[in-house]
C-alpha atoms as a printed R data frame, in Angstrom:
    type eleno elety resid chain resno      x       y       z
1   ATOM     1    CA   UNK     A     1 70.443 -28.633 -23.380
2   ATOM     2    CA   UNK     A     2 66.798 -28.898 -23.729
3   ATOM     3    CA   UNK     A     3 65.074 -25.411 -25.405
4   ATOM     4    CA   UNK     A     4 61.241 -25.269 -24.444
5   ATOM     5    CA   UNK     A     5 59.109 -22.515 -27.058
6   ATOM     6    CA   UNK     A     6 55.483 -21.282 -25.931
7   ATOM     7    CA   UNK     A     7 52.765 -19.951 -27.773
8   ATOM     8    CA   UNK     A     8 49.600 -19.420 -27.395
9   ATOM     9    CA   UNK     A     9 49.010 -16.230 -25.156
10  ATOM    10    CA   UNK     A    10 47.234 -12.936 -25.564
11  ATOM    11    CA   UNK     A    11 44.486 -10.642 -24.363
12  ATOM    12    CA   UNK     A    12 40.680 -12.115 -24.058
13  ATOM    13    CA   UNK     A    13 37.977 -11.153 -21.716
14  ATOM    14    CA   UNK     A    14 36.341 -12.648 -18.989
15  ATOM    15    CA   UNK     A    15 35.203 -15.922 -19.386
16  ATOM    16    CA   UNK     A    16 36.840 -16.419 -22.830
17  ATOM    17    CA   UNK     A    17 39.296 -19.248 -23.436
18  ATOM    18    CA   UNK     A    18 42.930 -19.684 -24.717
19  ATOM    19    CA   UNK     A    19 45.120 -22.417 -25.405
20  ATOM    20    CA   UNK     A    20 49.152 -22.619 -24.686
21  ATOM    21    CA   UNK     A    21 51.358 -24.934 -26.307
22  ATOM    22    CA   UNK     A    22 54.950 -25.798 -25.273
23  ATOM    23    CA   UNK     A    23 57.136 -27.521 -27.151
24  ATOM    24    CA   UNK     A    24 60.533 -29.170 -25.553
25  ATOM    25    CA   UNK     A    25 63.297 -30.014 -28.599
26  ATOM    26    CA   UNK     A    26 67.095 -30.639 -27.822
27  ATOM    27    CA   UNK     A    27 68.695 -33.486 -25.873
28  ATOM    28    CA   UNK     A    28 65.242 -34.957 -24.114
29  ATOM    29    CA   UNK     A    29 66.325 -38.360 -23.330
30  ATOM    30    CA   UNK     A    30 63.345 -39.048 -21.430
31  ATOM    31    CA   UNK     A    31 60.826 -36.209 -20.337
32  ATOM    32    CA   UNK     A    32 59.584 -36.809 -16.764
33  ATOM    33    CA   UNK     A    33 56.857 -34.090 -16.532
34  ATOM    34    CA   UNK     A    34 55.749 -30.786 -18.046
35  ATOM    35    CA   UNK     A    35 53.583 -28.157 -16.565
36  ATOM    36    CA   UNK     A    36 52.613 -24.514 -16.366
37  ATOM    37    CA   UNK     A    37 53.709 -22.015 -13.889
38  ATOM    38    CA   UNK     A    38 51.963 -18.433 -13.784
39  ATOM    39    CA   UNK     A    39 53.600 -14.934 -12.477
40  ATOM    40    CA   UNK     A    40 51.404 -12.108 -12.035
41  ATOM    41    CA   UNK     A    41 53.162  -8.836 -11.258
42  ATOM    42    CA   UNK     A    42 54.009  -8.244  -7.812
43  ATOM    43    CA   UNK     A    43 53.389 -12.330  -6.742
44  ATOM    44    CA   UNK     A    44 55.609 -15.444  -6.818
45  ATOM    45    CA   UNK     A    45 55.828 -17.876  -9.421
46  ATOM    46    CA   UNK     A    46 52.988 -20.792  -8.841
47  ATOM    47    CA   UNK     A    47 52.122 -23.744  -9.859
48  ATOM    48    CA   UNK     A    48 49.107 -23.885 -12.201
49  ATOM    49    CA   UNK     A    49 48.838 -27.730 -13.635
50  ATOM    50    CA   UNK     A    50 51.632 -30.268 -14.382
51  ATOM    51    CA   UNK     A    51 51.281 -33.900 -15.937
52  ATOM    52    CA   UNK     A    52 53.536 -36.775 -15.919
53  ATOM    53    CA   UNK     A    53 54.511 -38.918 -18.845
54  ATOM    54    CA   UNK     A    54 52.516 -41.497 -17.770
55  ATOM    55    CA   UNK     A    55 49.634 -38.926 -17.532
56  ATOM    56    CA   UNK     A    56 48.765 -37.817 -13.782
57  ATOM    57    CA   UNK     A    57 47.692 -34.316 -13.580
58  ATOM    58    CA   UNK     A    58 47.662 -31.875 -10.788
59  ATOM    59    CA   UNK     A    59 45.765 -29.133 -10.540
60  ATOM    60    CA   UNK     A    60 46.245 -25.301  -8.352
61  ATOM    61    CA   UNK     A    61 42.909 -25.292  -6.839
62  ATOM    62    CA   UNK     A    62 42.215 -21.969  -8.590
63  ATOM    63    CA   UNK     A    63 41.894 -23.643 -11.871
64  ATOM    64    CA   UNK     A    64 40.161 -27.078 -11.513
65  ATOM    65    CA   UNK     A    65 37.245 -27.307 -13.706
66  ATOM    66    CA   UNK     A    66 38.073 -24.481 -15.537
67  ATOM    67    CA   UNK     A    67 41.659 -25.346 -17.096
68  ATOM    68    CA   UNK     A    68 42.766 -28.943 -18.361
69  ATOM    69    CA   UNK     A    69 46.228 -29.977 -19.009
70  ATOM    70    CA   UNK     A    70 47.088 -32.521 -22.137
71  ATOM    71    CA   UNK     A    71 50.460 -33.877 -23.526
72  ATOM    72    CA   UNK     A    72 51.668 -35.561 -27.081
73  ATOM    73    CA   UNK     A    73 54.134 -37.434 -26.102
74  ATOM    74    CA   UNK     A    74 55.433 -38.199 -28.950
75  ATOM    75    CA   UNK     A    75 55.829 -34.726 -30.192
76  ATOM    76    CA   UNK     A    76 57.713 -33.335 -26.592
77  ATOM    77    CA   UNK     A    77 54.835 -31.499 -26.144
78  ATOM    78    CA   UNK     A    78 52.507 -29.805 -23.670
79  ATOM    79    CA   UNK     A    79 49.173 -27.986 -23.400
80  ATOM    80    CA   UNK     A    80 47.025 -25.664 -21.574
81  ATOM    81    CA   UNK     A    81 43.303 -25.093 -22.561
82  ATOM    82    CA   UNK     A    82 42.250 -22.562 -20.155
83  ATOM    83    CA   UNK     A    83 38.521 -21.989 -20.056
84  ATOM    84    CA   UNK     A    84 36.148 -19.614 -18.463
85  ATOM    85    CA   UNK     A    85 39.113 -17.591 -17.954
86  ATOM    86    CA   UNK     A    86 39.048 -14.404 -14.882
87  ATOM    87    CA   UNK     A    87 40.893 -11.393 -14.588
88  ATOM    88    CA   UNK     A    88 42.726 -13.129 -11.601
89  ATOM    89    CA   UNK     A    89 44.437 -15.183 -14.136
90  ATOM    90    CA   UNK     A    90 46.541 -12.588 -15.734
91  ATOM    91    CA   UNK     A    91 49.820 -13.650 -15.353
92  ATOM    92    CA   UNK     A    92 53.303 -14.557 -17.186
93  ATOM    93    CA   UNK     A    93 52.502 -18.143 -18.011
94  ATOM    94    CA   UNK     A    94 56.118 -20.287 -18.067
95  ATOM    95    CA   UNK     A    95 56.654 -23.379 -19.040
96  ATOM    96    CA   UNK     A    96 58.248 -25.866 -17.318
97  ATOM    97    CA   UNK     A    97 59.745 -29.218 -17.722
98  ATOM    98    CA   UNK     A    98 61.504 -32.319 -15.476
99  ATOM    99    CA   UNK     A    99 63.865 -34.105 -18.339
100 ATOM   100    CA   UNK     A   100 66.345 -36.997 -18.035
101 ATOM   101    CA   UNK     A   101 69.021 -35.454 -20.641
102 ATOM   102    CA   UNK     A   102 70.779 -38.854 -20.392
103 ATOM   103    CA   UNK     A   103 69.670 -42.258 -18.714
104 ATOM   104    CA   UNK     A   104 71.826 -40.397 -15.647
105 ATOM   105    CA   UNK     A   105 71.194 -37.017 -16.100
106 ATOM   106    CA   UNK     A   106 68.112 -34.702 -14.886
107 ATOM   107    CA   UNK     A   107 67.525 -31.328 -15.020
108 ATOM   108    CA   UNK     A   108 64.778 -28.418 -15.165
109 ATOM   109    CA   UNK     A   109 64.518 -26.182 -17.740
110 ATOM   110    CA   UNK     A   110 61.788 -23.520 -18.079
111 ATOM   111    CA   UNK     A   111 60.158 -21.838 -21.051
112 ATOM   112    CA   UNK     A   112 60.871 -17.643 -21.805
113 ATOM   113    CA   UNK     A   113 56.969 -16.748 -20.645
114 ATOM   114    CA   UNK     A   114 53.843 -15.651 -22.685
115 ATOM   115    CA   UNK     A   115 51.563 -13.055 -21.284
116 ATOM   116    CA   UNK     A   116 48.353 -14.002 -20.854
117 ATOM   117    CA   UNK     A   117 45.696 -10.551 -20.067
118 ATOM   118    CA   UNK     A   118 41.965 -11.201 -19.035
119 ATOM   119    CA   UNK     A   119 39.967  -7.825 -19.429
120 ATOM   120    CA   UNK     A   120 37.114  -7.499 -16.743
């Protein structure tokens, strides 16, 4: 089982900036790629950024330039640096992660969600 733990949410307003963290602990045999999804009320789950162990990024379009995704590897852990944040990015924010639990084993696992609120 592989646990992932956010932080880093809140309430900020318009074009303010916050950072999430995610950390992944438990059998991580090999981490593939973490990432951030968002949920705002009412909407599907979507992708916001997600980066590779060796690195690549990818980006929603509604957040290039504005939010940059970063890893420690060796620590199991992801982040989110959201700048110039809009009230259009109020949302659940969930981790997410692609991990080989053995050399044969892969599986997704997603974090519990931290709210992030952008007042207008």
């Amino acid at each position: 089982q592989v646990q992932l733990v956010e932080s880093g949410g809140g309430l900020v307003q318009a074009g303010g900036s916050l950072r999430l963290s995610c950390a992944a602990s438990g059998s991580t045999y090999s981490i593939i790629a973490m990432g951030w999804y968002r949920q705002a009320p009412g909407k599907q789950r979507e992708l916001v950024a997600i980066i590779t162990s060796g690195g690549t990024t990818t980006y929603a379009d509604s957040v290039k330039g504005r939010f940059t995704i970063s890893r420690d590897n060796a620590k199991n852990t992801v982040y989110l640096q959201m700048n110039s944040l809009k009230p259009e990015d109020t949302a659940v924010y969930y981790c997410h992660a692609d991990v080989l639990t053995t050399p044969y084993t892969r599986a997704n696992y997603w974090g519990q969600g931290t709210q992030v609120t952008v007042s207008s």
